[in-house]
């Protein structure tokens, strides 16, 4: 079962406290990772204020050990709203 976890990128944004990342023209929005799968989303600085409803999720599909699945296989996703469009980024290792 994949359940999205909502995130407030305006308060959890590490680049907002790191001015050196702003001179590159991009800001960090969100990240999600498992053992061998990672996804990081950045946006151009003028778009950051137009981004809302950031959600992320992960699901492990590796070998079952002790009643839980290993994170060596699976997928991660970040979903967000930009203006009136919804974007979903997915990374998987199956």
Tab-separated table of N, CA, C and O in Angstrom:
chain	number	residue	atom	x	y	z
A	1	UNK	N	0.849	-1.177	0.000
A	1	UNK	CA	0.000	0.000	0.000
A	1	UNK	C	0.890	1.233	0.000
A	1	UNK	O	1.730	1.417	0.856
A	2	UNK	N	0.691	2.093	-0.985
A	2	UNK	CA	1.466	3.314	-1.127
A	2	UNK	C	0.665	4.482	-0.566
A	2	UNK	O	-0.431	4.764	-1.019
A	3	UNK	N	1.199	5.131	0.441
A	3	UNK	CA	0.508	6.267	1.060
A	3	UNK	C	1.389	7.505	0.927
A	3	UNK	O	2.541	7.499	1.344
A	4	UNK	N	0.843	8.555	0.328
A	4	UNK	CA	1.597	9.794	0.170
A	4	UNK	C	1.681	10.540	1.492
A	4	UNK	O	0.719	10.603	2.241
A	5	UNK	N	2.839	11.097	1.744
A	5	UNK	CA	3.081	11.873	2.957
A	5	UNK	C	3.208	13.334	2.547
A	5	UNK	O	4.052	13.685	1.727
A	6	UNK	N	2.349	14.185	3.088
A	6	UNK	CA	2.366	15.599	2.713
A	6	UNK	C	3.541	16.292	3.383
A	6	UNK	O	3.932	15.986	4.492
A	7	UNK	N	4.105	17.256	2.674
A	7	UNK	CA	5.278	17.967	3.160
A	7	UNK	C	5.135	19.438	2.837
A	7	UNK	O	4.684	19.796	1.753
A	8	UNK	N	5.523	20.300	3.752
A	8	UNK	CA	5.510	21.733	3.504
A	8	UNK	C	6.904	22.142	3.056
A	8	UNK	O	7.802	22.306	3.866
A	9	UNK	N	7.109	22.276	1.747
A	9	UNK	CA	8.446	22.567	1.231
A	9	UNK	C	8.923	23.961	1.614
A	9	UNK	O	10.101	24.229	1.592
A	10	UNK	N	8.018	24.839	1.983
A	10	UNK	CA	8.439	26.191	2.357
A	10	UNK	C	9.105	26.206	3.741
A	10	UNK	O	9.938	27.046	4.007
A	11	UNK	N	8.765	25.243	4.609
A	11	UNK	CA	9.382	25.223	5.930
A	11	UNK	C	10.446	24.144	6.052
A	11	UNK	O	11.301	24.218	6.908
A	12	UNK	N	10.407	23.122	5.181
A	12	UNK	CA	11.385	22.047	5.286
A	12	UNK	C	12.443	22.153	4.202
A	12	UNK	O	13.120	21.211	3.899
A	13	UNK	N	12.598	23.315	3.614
A	13	UNK	CA	13.491	23.521	2.499
A	13	UNK	C	14.894	23.873	2.989
A	13	UNK	O	15.141	24.975	3.428
A	14	UNK	N	15.867	22.922	2.910
A	14	UNK	CA	17.207	23.209	3.406
A	14	UNK	C	17.892	24.343	2.660
A	14	UNK	O	18.701	25.045	3.220
A	15	UNK	N	17.571	24.549	1.377
A	15	UNK	CA	18.257	25.602	0.639
A	15	UNK	C	17.798	26.991	1.062
A	15	UNK	O	18.458	27.971	0.774
A	16	UNK	N	16.641	27.084	1.750
A	16	UNK	CA	16.185	28.393	2.188
A	16	UNK	C	17.103	28.964	3.255
A	16	UNK	O	17.171	30.159	3.439
A	17	UNK	N	17.821	28.087	3.955
A	17	UNK	CA	18.772	28.564	4.959
A	17	UNK	C	20.195	28.553	4.406
A	17	UNK	O	21.139	28.831	5.125
A	18	UNK	N	20.356	28.219	3.119
A	18	UNK	CA	21.664	28.155	2.499
A	18	UNK	C	21.692	29.094	1.293
A	18	UNK	O	21.373	28.691	0.188
A	19	UNK	N	22.090	30.353	1.506
A	19	UNK	CA	22.042	31.329	0.428
A	19	UNK	C	22.907	30.961	-0.769
A	19	UNK	O	22.650	31.384	-1.873
A	20	UNK	N	23.941	30.139	-0.578
A	20	UNK	CA	24.823	29.799	-1.697
A	20	UNK	C	24.098	29.001	-2.766
A	20	UNK	O	24.475	29.027	-3.922
A	21	UNK	N	23.034	28.270	-2.404
A	21	UNK	CA	22.306	27.496	-3.404
A	21	UNK	C	21.441	28.392	-4.283
A	21	UNK	O	21.085	28.018	-5.387
A	22	UNK	N	21.105	29.581	-3.830
A	22	UNK	CA	20.232	30.470	-4.599
A	22	UNK	C	20.955	31.114	-5.780
A	22	UNK	O	20.319	31.437	-6.769
A	23	UNK	N	22.258	31.292	-5.707
A	23	UNK	CA	22.957	31.922	-6.828
A	23	UNK	C	22.991	31.014	-8.048
A	23	UNK	O	23.224	31.471	-9.149
A	24	UNK	N	22.718	29.738	-7.880
A	24	UNK	CA	22.663	28.824	-9.012
A	24	UNK	C	21.317	28.902	-9.731
A	24	UNK	O	21.147	28.313	-10.795
A	25	UNK	N	20.344	29.571	-9.123
A	25	UNK	CA	19.051	29.739	-9.755
A	25	UNK	C	18.035	28.658	-9.433
A	25	UNK	O	16.946	28.660	-9.970
A	26	UNK	N	18.380	27.702	-8.565
A	26	UNK	CA	17.484	26.611	-8.192
A	26	UNK	C	17.359	26.513	-6.678
A	26	UNK	O	18.280	26.857	-5.957
A	27	UNK	N	16.222	25.998	-6.219
A	27	UNK	CA	16.007	25.741	-4.797
A	27	UNK	C	15.549	24.298	-4.612
A	27	UNK	O	14.814	23.760	-5.451
A	28	UNK	N	15.967	23.708	-3.533
A	28	UNK	CA	15.562	22.350	-3.177
A	28	UNK	C	14.084	22.354	-2.791
A	28	UNK	O	13.637	23.211	-2.040
A	29	UNK	N	13.322	21.379	-3.301
A	29	UNK	CA	11.900	21.274	-2.983
A	29	UNK	C	11.630	20.100	-2.053
A	29	UNK	O	11.010	20.247	-1.011
A	30	UNK	N	12.113	18.898	-2.414
A	30	UNK	CA	11.824	17.728	-1.594
A	30	UNK	C	12.770	16.595	-1.964
A	30	UNK	O	13.390	16.615	-3.031
A	31	UNK	N	12.843	15.595	-1.097
A	31	UNK	CA	13.629	14.395	-1.367
A	31	UNK	C	12.988	13.210	-0.673
A	31	UNK	O	12.315	13.361	0.347
A	32	UNK	N	13.180	12.048	-1.274
A	32	UNK	CA	12.727	10.796	-0.677
A	32	UNK	C	13.727	9.722	-1.111
A	32	UNK	O	14.249	9.763	-2.228
A	33	UNK	N	14.040	8.794	-0.219
A	33	UNK	CA	15.035	7.775	-0.564
A	33	UNK	C	14.786	6.487	0.193
A	33	UNK	O	14.097	6.454	1.209
A	34	UNK	N	15.338	5.432	-0.353
A	34	UNK	CA	15.417	4.128	0.304
A	34	UNK	C	16.878	3.691	0.160
A	34	UNK	O	17.725	4.509	-0.199
A	35	UNK	N	17.145	2.425	0.381
A	35	UNK	CA	18.529	1.934	0.364
A	35	UNK	C	19.261	2.316	-0.920
A	35	UNK	O	20.283	2.970	-0.881
A	36	UNK	N	18.758	1.908	-2.082
A	36	UNK	CA	19.461	2.167	-3.331
A	36	UNK	C	18.688	3.019	-4.316
A	36	UNK	O	19.050	3.086	-5.481
A	37	UNK	N	17.625	3.666	-3.867
A	37	UNK	CA	16.787	4.480	-4.750
A	37	UNK	C	16.607	5.848	-4.098
A	37	UNK	O	16.274	5.930	-2.922
A	38	UNK	N	16.843	6.894	-4.879
A	38	UNK	CA	16.680	8.244	-4.330
A	38	UNK	C	16.063	9.157	-5.378
A	38	UNK	O	16.216	8.934	-6.576
A	39	UNK	N	15.371	10.175	-4.902
A	39	UNK	CA	14.755	11.157	-5.781
A	39	UNK	C	14.839	12.514	-5.091
A	39	UNK	O	14.411	12.661	-3.949
A	40	UNK	N	15.423	13.479	-5.770
A	40	UNK	CA	15.514	14.849	-5.271
A	40	UNK	C	14.875	15.762	-6.302
A	40	UNK	O	15.111	15.603	-7.500
A	41	UNK	N	14.063	16.712	-5.857
A	41	UNK	CA	13.396	17.640	-6.763
A	41	UNK	C	13.860	19.056	-6.436
A	41	UNK	O	13.815	19.485	-5.284
A	42	UNK	N	14.298	19.752	-7.473
A	42	UNK	CA	14.700	21.151	-7.380
A	42	UNK	C	13.833	21.947	-8.347
A	42	UNK	O	13.337	21.409	-9.338
A	43	UNK	N	13.658	23.231	-8.082
A	43	UNK	CA	12.887	24.092	-8.981
A	43	UNK	C	13.619	25.409	-9.159
A	43	UNK	O	14.354	25.854	-8.273
A	44	UNK	N	13.412	26.023	-10.304
A	44	UNK	CA	13.970	27.360	-10.523
A	44	UNK	C	13.371	28.312	-9.491
A	44	UNK	O	12.198	28.218	-9.157
A	45	UNK	N	14.180	29.213	-8.989
A	45	UNK	CA	13.757	30.110	-7.911
A	45	UNK	C	12.448	30.860	-8.180
A	45	UNK	O	11.609	30.939	-7.293
A	46	UNK	N	12.199	31.387	-9.389
A	46	UNK	CA	10.927	32.100	-9.613
A	46	UNK	C	9.689	31.198	-9.488
A	46	UNK	O	8.590	31.689	-9.259
A	47	UNK	N	9.855	29.883	-9.629
A	47	UNK	CA	8.715	28.964	-9.541
A	47	UNK	C	8.410	28.492	-8.120
A	47	UNK	O	7.321	27.985	-7.858
A	48	UNK	N	9.339	28.655	-7.205
A	48	UNK	CA	9.182	28.097	-5.860
A	48	UNK	C	7.890	28.561	-5.196
A	48	UNK	O	7.166	27.770	-4.595
A	49	UNK	N	7.540	29.817	-5.323
A	49	UNK	CA	6.319	30.332	-4.680
A	49	UNK	C	5.046	29.818	-5.356
A	49	UNK	O	3.963	29.934	-4.794
A	50	UNK	N	5.161	29.234	-6.530
A	50	UNK	CA	4.004	28.695	-7.265
A	50	UNK	C	3.797	27.208	-7.012
A	50	UNK	O	2.863	26.607	-7.527
A	51	UNK	N	4.669	26.594	-6.213
A	51	UNK	CA	4.602	25.160	-5.931
A	51	UNK	C	3.819	24.938	-4.646
A	51	UNK	O	4.033	25.622	-3.648
A	52	UNK	N	2.896	23.964	-4.685
A	52	UNK	CA	2.095	23.641	-3.500
A	52	UNK	C	1.819	22.143	-3.478
A	52	UNK	O	2.143	21.424	-4.419
A	53	UNK	N	1.195	21.702	-2.403
A	53	UNK	CA	0.736	20.319	-2.265
A	53	UNK	C	1.843	19.302	-2.543
A	53	UNK	O	1.656	18.363	-3.307
A	54	UNK	N	3.006	19.494	-1.940
A	54	UNK	CA	4.133	18.572	-2.127
A	54	UNK	C	3.897	17.344	-1.256
A	54	UNK	O	3.682	17.456	-0.052
A	55	UNK	N	3.924	16.179	-1.897
A	55	UNK	CA	3.733	14.912	-1.190
A	55	UNK	C	4.783	13.931	-1.665
A	55	UNK	O	5.230	14.002	-2.815
A	56	UNK	N	5.168	13.009	-0.801
A	56	UNK	CA	6.151	12.006	-1.189
A	56	UNK	C	5.781	10.658	-0.585
A	56	UNK	O	5.031	10.588	0.400
A	57	UNK	N	6.285	9.596	-1.208
A	57	UNK	CA	5.991	8.245	-0.734
A	57	UNK	C	7.098	7.305	-1.176
A	57	UNK	O	7.862	7.612	-2.097
A	58	UNK	N	7.190	6.185	-0.496
A	58	UNK	CA	8.112	5.125	-0.908
A	58	UNK	C	7.465	3.776	-0.615
A	58	UNK	O	6.592	3.674	0.251
A	59	UNK	N	7.879	2.787	-1.378
A	59	UNK	CA	7.389	1.435	-1.144
A	59	UNK	C	8.527	0.453	-1.410
A	59	UNK	O	9.200	0.529	-2.438
A	60	UNK	N	8.766	-0.418	-0.440
A	60	UNK	CA	9.801	-1.447	-0.568
A	60	UNK	C	9.175	-2.720	-1.135
A	60	UNK	O	8.096	-3.121	-0.720
A	61	UNK	N	9.859	-3.316	-2.108
A	61	UNK	CA	9.360	-4.554	-2.695
A	61	UNK	C	10.419	-5.651	-2.656
A	61	UNK	O	10.289	-6.673	-3.326
A	62	UNK	N	11.468	-5.437	-1.884
A	62	UNK	CA	12.543	-6.421	-1.788
A	62	UNK	C	12.102	-7.662	-1.018
A	62	UNK	O	10.938	-7.831	-0.653
A	63	UNK	N	13.054	-8.518	-0.762
A	63	UNK	CA	12.802	-9.776	-0.066
A	63	UNK	C	12.206	-9.522	1.325
A	63	UNK	O	12.599	-8.596	2.029
A	64	UNK	N	11.235	-10.350	1.698
A	64	UNK	CA	10.619	-10.216	3.018
A	64	UNK	C	11.497	-10.901	4.061
A	64	UNK	O	11.863	-12.059	3.930
A	65	UNK	N	11.851	-10.145	5.086
A	65	UNK	CA	12.689	-10.649	6.178
A	65	UNK	C	12.068	-10.208	7.496
A	65	UNK	O	11.888	-9.018	7.729
A	66	UNK	N	11.724	-11.145	8.339
A	66	UNK	CA	11.176	-10.820	9.652
A	66	UNK	C	9.872	-10.047	9.592
A	66	UNK	O	9.621	-9.198	10.431
A	67	UNK	N	9.059	-10.307	8.595
A	67	UNK	CA	7.754	-9.657	8.498
A	67	UNK	C	7.752	-8.311	7.801
A	67	UNK	O	6.715	-7.680	7.669
A	68	UNK	N	8.917	-7.828	7.352
A	68	UNK	CA	8.943	-6.563	6.604
A	68	UNK	C	9.808	-6.734	5.357
A	68	UNK	O	10.654	-7.617	5.277
A	69	UNK	N	9.592	-5.872	4.393
A	69	UNK	CA	10.310	-5.939	3.114
A	69	UNK	C	11.600	-5.122	3.177
A	69	UNK	O	11.630	-4.038	3.745
A	70	UNK	N	12.646	-5.650	2.546
A	70	UNK	CA	13.905	-4.918	2.451
A	70	UNK	C	13.751	-3.764	1.459
A	70	UNK	O	12.999	-3.858	0.496
A	71	UNK	N	14.496	-2.702	1.682
A	71	UNK	CA	14.421	-1.525	0.819
A	71	UNK	C	15.396	-1.549	-0.339
A	71	UNK	O	15.614	-0.539	-0.987
A	72	UNK	N	15.999	-2.716	-0.630
A	72	UNK	CA	16.941	-2.776	-1.743
A	72	UNK	C	16.241	-2.773	-3.101
A	72	UNK	O	16.870	-2.563	-4.121
A	73	UNK	N	14.949	-3.030	-3.116
A	73	UNK	CA	14.133	-2.955	-4.320
A	73	UNK	C	12.883	-2.158	-3.971
A	73	UNK	O	12.382	-2.226	-2.853
A	74	UNK	N	12.368	-1.398	-4.947
A	74	UNK	CA	11.139	-0.659	-4.692
A	74	UNK	C	11.098	0.630	-5.476
A	74	UNK	O	11.799	0.801	-6.466
A	75	UNK	N	10.262	1.540	-5.004
A	75	UNK	CA	10.092	2.802	-5.708
A	75	UNK	C	9.844	3.962	-4.765
A	75	UNK	O	9.404	3.781	-3.632
A	76	UNK	N	10.160	5.153	-5.251
A	76	UNK	CA	9.931	6.382	-4.503
A	76	UNK	C	9.246	7.376	-5.439
A	76	UNK	O	9.426	7.327	-6.657
A	77	UNK	N	8.442	8.253	-4.890
A	77	UNK	CA	7.741	9.236	-5.713
A	77	UNK	C	7.579	10.557	-4.968
A	77	UNK	O	7.476	10.583	-3.745
A	78	UNK	N	7.581	11.628	-5.740
A	78	UNK	CA	7.272	12.966	-5.223
A	78	UNK	C	6.237	13.566	-6.167
A	78	UNK	O	6.412	13.557	-7.381
A	79	UNK	N	5.156	14.040	-5.595
A	79	UNK	CA	4.057	14.643	-6.346
A	79	UNK	C	3.920	16.087	-5.877
A	79	UNK	O	4.030	16.376	-4.690
A	80	UNK	N	3.686	16.993	-6.813
A	80	UNK	CA	3.523	18.395	-6.443
A	80	UNK	C	2.655	19.120	-7.459
A	80	UNK	O	2.444	18.651	-8.566
A	81	UNK	N	2.151	20.252	-7.038
A	81	UNK	CA	1.310	21.108	-7.876
A	81	UNK	C	2.130	22.338	-8.261
A	81	UNK	O	2.736	22.976	-7.404
A	82	UNK	N	2.160	22.663	-9.560
A	82	UNK	CA	2.784	23.889	-10.059
A	82	UNK	C	1.713	24.627	-10.860
A	82	UNK	O	1.236	24.097	-11.864
A	83	UNK	N	1.338	25.798	-10.384
A	83	UNK	CA	0.202	26.508	-10.968
A	83	UNK	C	-1.007	25.565	-10.961
A	83	UNK	O	-1.384	25.088	-9.902
A	84	UNK	N	-1.578	25.249	-12.120
A	84	UNK	CA	-2.742	24.360	-12.201
A	84	UNK	C	-2.377	22.952	-12.652
A	84	UNK	O	-3.263	22.148	-12.940
A	85	UNK	N	-1.095	22.657	-12.725
A	85	UNK	CA	-0.649	21.346	-13.202
A	85	UNK	C	-0.113	20.507	-12.052
A	85	UNK	O	0.569	21.016	-11.165
A	86	UNK	N	-0.411	19.219	-12.090
A	86	UNK	CA	0.128	18.278	-11.114
A	86	UNK	C	1.259	17.496	-11.772
A	86	UNK	O	1.090	16.975	-12.871
A	87	UNK	N	2.396	17.435	-11.095
A	87	UNK	CA	3.551	16.692	-11.591
A	87	UNK	C	3.861	15.561	-10.619
A	87	UNK	O	3.763	15.733	-9.404
A	88	UNK	N	4.261	14.415	-11.151
A	88	UNK	CA	4.640	13.278	-10.318
A	88	UNK	C	5.959	12.731	-10.846
A	88	UNK	O	6.062	12.362	-12.018
A	89	UNK	N	6.969	12.689	-9.984
A	89	UNK	CA	8.289	12.164	-10.335
A	89	UNK	C	8.454	10.804	-9.660
A	89	UNK	O	8.154	10.659	-8.472
A	90	UNK	N	8.936	9.825	-10.418
A	90	UNK	CA	9.056	8.453	-9.902
A	90	UNK	C	10.466	7.936	-10.193
A	90	UNK	O	11.012	8.157	-11.266
A	91	UNK	N	11.019	7.225	-9.218
A	91	UNK	CA	12.276	6.506	-9.403
A	91	UNK	C	12.091	5.109	-8.835
A	91	UNK	O	11.534	4.956	-7.739
A	92	UNK	N	12.505	4.098	-9.587
A	92	UNK	CA	12.284	2.721	-9.136
A	92	UNK	C	13.469	1.826	-9.467
A	92	UNK	O	14.175	2.047	-10.438
A	93	UNK	N	13.669	0.845	-8.629
A	93	UNK	CA	14.654	-0.213	-8.858
A	93	UNK	C	13.922	-1.518	-8.558
A	93	UNK	O	13.684	-1.850	-7.398
A	94	UNK	N	13.498	-2.189	-9.620
A	94	UNK	CA	12.713	-3.409	-9.466
A	94	UNK	C	13.534	-4.548	-9.933
A	94	UNK	O	13.709	-5.529	-9.789
